[in-house]
mmCIF file of N, CA and C in Angstrom:
data_model
loop_
_atom_site.group_PDB
_atom_site.id
_atom_site.type_symbol
_atom_site.label_atom_id
_atom_site.label_comp_id
_atom_site.label_asym_id
_atom_site.label_seq_id
_atom_site.Cartn_x
_atom_site.Cartn_y
_atom_site.Cartn_z
ATOM 1 N N MET A 4 51.898 67.763 -17.385
ATOM 2 C CA MET A 4 51.607 68.952 -16.602
ATOM 3 C C MET A 4 50.192 68.910 -16.057
ATOM 4 N N PHE A 5 49.230 68.484 -16.888
ATOM 5 C CA PHE A 5 47.854 68.429 -16.431
ATOM 6 C C PHE A 5 47.688 67.407 -15.319
ATOM 7 N N LYS A 6 48.449 66.321 -15.392
ATOM 8 C CA LYS A 6 48.384 65.301 -14.360
ATOM 9 C C LYS A 6 48.845 65.884 -13.023
ATOM 10 N N ARG A 7 49.926 66.678 -13.049
ATOM 11 C CA ARG A 7 50.412 67.302 -11.823
ATOM 12 C C ARG A 7 49.387 68.261 -11.254
ATOM 13 N N LEU A 8 48.710 69.013 -12.123
ATOM 14 C CA LEU A 8 47.685 69.931 -11.645
ATOM 15 C C LEU A 8 46.544 69.170 -10.994
ATOM 16 N N ALA A 9 46.171 68.045 -11.577
ATOM 17 C CA ALA A 9 45.114 67.231 -10.991
ATOM 18 C C ALA A 9 45.546 66.677 -9.643
ATOM 19 N N ILE A 10 46.810 66.267 -9.550
ATOM 20 C CA ILE A 10 47.321 65.750 -8.283
ATOM 21 C C ILE A 10 47.311 66.857 -7.233
ATOM 22 N N MET A 11 47.753 68.052 -7.620
ATOM 23 C CA MET A 11 47.786 69.171 -6.675
ATOM 24 C C MET A 11 46.383 69.514 -6.202
ATOM 25 N N SER A 12 45.430 69.514 -7.108
ATOM 26 C CA SER A 12 44.052 69.807 -6.740
ATOM 27 C C SER A 12 43.542 68.764 -5.755
ATOM 28 N N ASN A 13 43.880 67.502 -6.002
ATOM 29 C CA ASN A 13 43.471 66.419 -5.114
ATOM 30 C C ASN A 13 44.099 66.592 -3.737
ATOM 31 N N ILE A 14 45.365 66.941 -3.681
ATOM 32 C CA ILE A 14 46.037 67.147 -2.396
ATOM 33 C C ILE A 14 45.414 68.333 -1.671
ATOM 34 N N ASP A 15 45.119 69.401 -2.396
ATOM 35 C CA ASP A 15 44.488 70.562 -1.774
ATOM 36 C C ASP A 15 43.116 70.201 -1.205
ATOM 37 N N ASP A 16 42.369 69.367 -1.923
ATOM 38 C CA ASP A 16 41.076 68.902 -1.420
ATOM 39 C C ASP A 16 41.258 68.063 -0.154
ATOM 40 N N GLN A 17 42.256 67.190 -0.165
ATOM 41 C CA GLN A 17 42.529 66.359 1.004
ATOM 42 C C GLN A 17 42.935 67.209 2.203
ATOM 43 N N ILE A 18 43.753 68.235 1.954
ATOM 44 C CA ILE A 18 44.171 69.125 3.037
ATOM 45 C C ILE A 18 42.943 69.784 3.659
ATOM 46 N N GLN A 19 42.045 70.273 2.817
ATOM 47 C CA GLN A 19 40.830 70.917 3.326
ATOM 48 C C GLN A 19 39.990 69.944 4.150
ATOM 49 N N GLN A 20 39.859 68.715 3.672
ATOM 50 C CA GLN A 20 39.084 67.705 4.410
ATOM 51 C C GLN A 20 39.738 67.396 5.752
ATOM 52 N N GLU A 21 41.054 67.250 5.746
ATOM 53 C CA GLU A 21 41.762 66.937 6.990
ATOM 54 C C GLU A 21 41.713 68.101 7.973
ATOM 55 N N ARG A 22 41.727 69.332 7.471
ATOM 56 C CA ARG A 22 41.579 70.498 8.349
ATOM 57 C C ARG A 22 40.227 70.468 9.054
ATOM 58 N N GLU A 23 39.181 70.205 8.270
ATOM 59 C CA GLU A 23 37.837 70.127 8.857
ATOM 60 C C GLU A 23 37.768 69.004 9.890
ATOM 61 N N ASN A 24 38.372 67.867 9.559
ATOM 62 C CA ASN A 24 38.404 66.746 10.489
ATOM 63 C C ASN A 24 39.139 67.129 11.769
ATOM 64 N N ALA A 25 40.282 67.791 11.627
ATOM 65 C CA ALA A 25 41.063 68.192 12.802
ATOM 66 C C ALA A 25 40.279 69.162 13.673
ATOM 67 N N LYS A 26 39.601 70.103 13.050
ATOM 68 C CA LYS A 26 38.786 71.057 13.814
ATOM 69 C C LYS A 26 37.691 70.332 14.585
ATOM 70 N N ASN A 27 37.038 69.375 13.930
ATOM 71 C CA ASN A 27 35.965 68.615 14.579
ATOM 72 C C ASN A 27 36.498 67.780 15.739
ATOM 73 N N VAL A 28 37.606 67.084 15.499
ATOM 74 C CA VAL A 28 38.192 66.237 16.541
ATOM 75 C C VAL A 28 38.606 67.091 17.738
ATOM 76 N N CYS A 29 39.243 68.206 17.482
ATOM 77 C CA CYS A 29 39.730 69.059 18.568
ATOM 78 C C CYS A 29 38.582 69.716 19.334
ATOM 79 N N SER A 30 37.501 70.036 18.634
ATOM 80 C CA SER A 30 36.370 70.656 19.338
ATOM 81 C C SER A 30 35.613 69.646 20.198
ATOM 82 N N THR A 31 35.614 68.384 19.786
ATOM 83 C CA THR A 31 34.893 67.383 20.573
ATOM 84 C C THR A 31 35.758 66.738 21.659
ATOM 85 N N GLU A 32 37.044 66.546 21.381
ATOM 86 C CA GLU A 32 37.914 65.848 22.327
ATOM 87 C C GLU A 32 38.845 66.772 23.097
ATOM 88 N N GLY A 33 38.895 68.037 22.699
ATOM 89 C CA GLY A 33 39.771 68.981 23.370
ATOM 90 C C GLY A 33 41.092 69.138 22.640
ATOM 91 N N SER A 34 41.656 70.324 22.743
ATOM 92 C CA SER A 34 42.876 70.616 22.002
ATOM 93 C C SER A 34 44.108 69.939 22.588
ATOM 94 N N ASP A 35 43.996 69.386 23.783
ATOM 95 C CA ASP A 35 45.127 68.692 24.406
ATOM 96 C C ASP A 35 45.112 67.182 24.169
ATOM 97 N N SER A 36 44.104 66.697 23.443
ATOM 98 C CA SER A 36 43.987 65.251 23.250
ATOM 99 C C SER A 36 44.988 64.748 22.212
ATOM 100 N N GLY A 37 45.327 63.494 22.328
ATOM 101 C CA GLY A 37 46.226 62.859 21.366
ATOM 102 C C GLY A 37 45.614 62.780 19.981
ATOM 103 N N ASN A 38 44.314 62.557 19.922
ATOM 104 C CA ASN A 38 43.641 62.485 18.620
ATOM 105 C C ASN A 38 43.655 63.833 17.913
ATOM 106 N N CYS A 39 43.565 64.914 18.674
ATOM 107 C CA CYS A 39 43.636 66.253 18.094
ATOM 108 C C CYS A 39 45.026 66.471 17.483
ATOM 109 N N ALA A 40 46.051 66.130 18.232
ATOM 110 C CA ALA A 40 47.419 66.284 17.740
ATOM 111 C C ALA A 40 47.645 65.426 16.492
ATOM 112 N N ALA A 41 47.127 64.213 16.496
ATOM 113 C CA ALA A 41 47.292 63.318 15.351
ATOM 114 C C ALA A 41 46.565 63.863 14.120
ATOM 115 N N ALA A 42 45.401 64.453 14.346
ATOM 116 C CA ALA A 42 44.641 65.008 13.226
ATOM 117 C C ALA A 42 45.398 66.170 12.583
ATOM 118 N N TRP A 43 45.996 67.032 13.416
ATOM 119 C CA TRP A 43 46.769 68.150 12.863
ATOM 120 C C TRP A 43 48.074 67.668 12.235
ATOM 121 N N ASP A 44 48.619 66.577 12.735
ATOM 122 C CA ASP A 44 49.811 65.993 12.101
ATOM 123 C C ASP A 44 49.491 65.542 10.674
ATOM 124 N N ALA A 45 48.309 64.973 10.502
ATOM 125 C CA ALA A 45 47.893 64.530 9.164
ATOM 126 C C ALA A 45 47.808 65.734 8.217
ATOM 127 N N VAL A 46 47.293 66.860 8.722
ATOM 128 C CA VAL A 46 47.220 68.079 7.906
ATOM 129 C C VAL A 46 48.623 68.527 7.516
ATOM 130 N N GLU A 47 49.532 68.550 8.476
ATOM 131 C CA GLU A 47 50.902 68.989 8.215
ATOM 132 C C GLU A 47 51.609 68.090 7.210
ATOM 133 N N GLU A 48 51.377 66.793 7.292
ATOM 134 C CA GLU A 48 51.999 65.864 6.343
ATOM 135 C C GLU A 48 51.507 66.116 4.921
ATOM 136 N N LEU A 49 50.215 66.358 4.778
ATOM 137 C CA LEU A 49 49.674 66.641 3.451
ATOM 138 C C LEU A 49 50.198 67.978 2.918
ATOM 139 N N GLN A 50 50.320 68.961 3.788
ATOM 140 C CA GLN A 50 50.861 70.248 3.363
ATOM 141 C C GLN A 50 52.318 70.103 2.911
ATOM 142 N N ALA A 51 53.078 69.291 3.611
ATOM 143 C CA ALA A 51 54.470 69.048 3.218
ATOM 144 C C ALA A 51 54.525 68.361 1.863
ATOM 145 N N GLU A 52 53.659 67.396 1.632
ATOM 146 C CA GLU A 52 53.621 66.704 0.338
ATOM 147 C C GLU A 52 53.245 67.675 -0.772
ATOM 148 N N ALA A 53 52.292 68.545 -0.522
ATOM 149 C CA ALA A 53 51.906 69.541 -1.525
ATOM 150 C C ALA A 53 53.088 70.449 -1.851
ATOM 151 N N SER A 54 53.832 70.825 -0.846
ATOM 152 C CA SER A 54 55.016 71.665 -1.054
ATOM 153 C C SER A 54 56.049 70.941 -1.901
ATOM 154 N N HIS A 55 56.267 69.666 -1.632
ATOM 155 C CA HIS A 55 57.220 68.873 -2.421
ATOM 156 C C HIS A 55 56.758 68.755 -3.871
ATOM 157 N N GLN A 56 55.465 68.585 -4.070
ATOM 158 C CA GLN A 56 54.931 68.483 -5.431
ATOM 159 C C GLN A 56 55.169 69.782 -6.193
ATOM 160 N N ARG A 57 54.979 70.913 -5.535
ATOM 161 C CA ARG A 57 55.192 72.205 -6.191
ATOM 162 C C ARG A 57 56.663 72.390 -6.564
ATOM 163 N N GLN A 58 57.559 71.927 -5.713
ATOM 164 C CA GLN A 58 58.983 72.072 -5.981
ATOM 165 C C GLN A 58 59.436 71.192 -7.142
ATOM 166 N N LYS A 59 58.759 70.076 -7.366
ATOM 167 C CA LYS A 59 59.123 69.158 -8.442
ATOM 168 C C LYS A 59 58.778 69.718 -9.811
ATOM 169 N N GLN A 60 57.834 70.636 -9.867
ATOM 170 C CA GLN A 60 57.426 71.178 -11.151
ATOM 171 C C GLN A 60 58.570 71.980 -11.748
ATOM 172 N N THR A 61 58.883 71.643 -12.992
ATOM 173 C CA THR A 61 59.956 72.361 -13.668
ATOM 174 C C THR A 61 59.408 73.675 -14.193
ATOM 175 N N PRO A 62 60.175 74.737 -14.057
ATOM 176 C CA PRO A 62 59.699 76.026 -14.561
ATOM 177 C C PRO A 62 59.633 76.011 -16.087
ATOM 178 N N LYS A 63 58.696 76.761 -16.630
ATOM 179 C CA LYS A 63 58.537 76.826 -18.074
ATOM 180 C C LYS A 63 59.663 77.647 -18.690
ATOM 181 N N THR A 64 60.038 77.239 -19.882
ATOM 182 C CA THR A 64 61.022 78.018 -20.622
ATOM 183 C C THR A 64 60.348 79.299 -21.118
ATOM 184 N N ASN A 65 61.148 80.234 -21.559
ATOM 185 C CA ASN A 65 60.591 81.468 -22.111
ATOM 186 C C ASN A 65 59.720 81.179 -23.329
ATOM 187 N N PHE A 66 60.150 80.207 -24.133
ATOM 188 C CA PHE A 66 59.363 79.839 -25.312
ATOM 189 C C PHE A 66 58.010 79.244 -24.908
ATOM 190 N N GLU A 67 58.013 78.366 -23.924
ATOM 191 C CA GLU A 67 56.754 77.781 -23.452
ATOM 192 C C GLU A 67 55.824 78.855 -22.912
ATOM 193 N N GLN A 68 56.375 79.802 -22.180
ATOM 194 C CA GLN A 68 55.563 80.901 -21.644
ATOM 195 C C GLN A 68 55.005 81.753 -22.786
ATOM 196 N N TYR A 69 55.852 82.007 -23.798
ATOM 197 C CA TYR A 69 55.410 82.760 -24.970
ATOM 198 C C TYR A 69 54.240 82.049 -25.653
ATOM 199 N N CYS A 70 54.371 80.740 -25.830
ATOM 200 C CA CYS A 70 53.305 79.977 -26.489
ATOM 201 C C CYS A 70 52.035 79.926 -25.644
ATOM 202 N N ASP A 71 52.178 79.902 -24.329
ATOM 203 C CA ASP A 71 51.000 79.969 -23.465
ATOM 204 C C ASP A 71 50.283 81.301 -23.640
ATOM 205 N N ASP A 72 51.068 82.374 -23.775
ATOM 206 C CA ASP A 72 50.494 83.711 -23.931
ATOM 207 C C ASP A 72 50.008 83.977 -25.351
ATOM 208 N N ASN A 73 50.581 83.271 -26.337
ATOM 209 C CA ASN A 73 50.260 83.483 -27.751
ATOM 210 C C ASN A 73 50.026 82.148 -28.454
ATOM 211 N N PRO A 74 48.965 81.428 -28.116
ATOM 212 C CA PRO A 74 48.776 80.074 -28.665
ATOM 213 C C PRO A 74 48.580 80.040 -30.182
ATOM 214 N N ASP A 75 48.186 81.141 -30.788
ATOM 215 C CA ASP A 75 47.966 81.153 -32.236
ATOM 216 C C ASP A 75 49.200 81.566 -33.022
ATOM 217 N N ALA A 76 50.289 81.837 -32.349
ATOM 218 C CA ALA A 76 51.516 82.227 -33.048
ATOM 219 C C ALA A 76 51.997 81.073 -33.926
ATOM 220 N N VAL A 77 52.530 81.404 -35.096
ATOM 221 C CA VAL A 77 52.964 80.399 -36.067
ATOM 222 C C VAL A 77 53.975 79.443 -35.441
ATOM 223 N N GLU A 78 54.933 79.981 -34.704
ATOM 224 C CA GLU A 78 55.990 79.135 -34.132
ATOM 225 C C GLU A 78 55.480 78.222 -33.010
ATOM 226 N N CYS A 79 54.254 78.449 -32.549
ATOM 227 C CA CYS A 79 53.700 77.637 -31.467
ATOM 228 C C CYS A 79 52.733 76.562 -31.958
ATOM 229 N N ARG A 80 52.472 76.562 -33.221
ATOM 230 C CA ARG A 80 51.535 75.562 -33.761
ATOM 231 C C ARG A 80 52.160 74.183 -33.738
ATOM 232 N N VAL A 81 51.338 73.198 -33.500
ATOM 233 C CA VAL A 81 51.776 71.806 -33.478
ATOM 234 C C VAL A 81 51.015 71.083 -34.594
ATOM 235 N N TYR A 82 51.777 70.418 -35.443
ATOM 236 C CA TYR A 82 51.197 69.691 -36.572
ATOM 237 C C TYR A 82 51.357 68.196 -36.346
ATOM 238 N N ASP A 83 50.290 67.467 -36.578
ATOM 239 C CA ASP A 83 50.333 66.005 -36.523
ATOM 240 C C ASP A 83 50.715 65.469 -37.885
ATOM 241 N N ASP A 84 51.530 64.449 -37.902
ATOM 242 C CA ASP A 84 51.924 63.837 -39.176
ATOM 243 C C ASP A 84 50.863 62.948 -39.717
#
């Protein structure tokens, strides 16, 4: 789960960087330029990937949610052998 969160954070950072890049490209080359369109396409592709990543996450069970809300509960303790 933590790995997925790290991946999502990385994708969100990339989306932000690509948005800034697209804004810069479009302001310097014009909104009708091919490079502007390509820059926004890159943003859209990353947004689609982020959406797919979110859909892949399995929802937590009621027990998992309970343990997240009550980590000190006896039934949520994990013992190492």
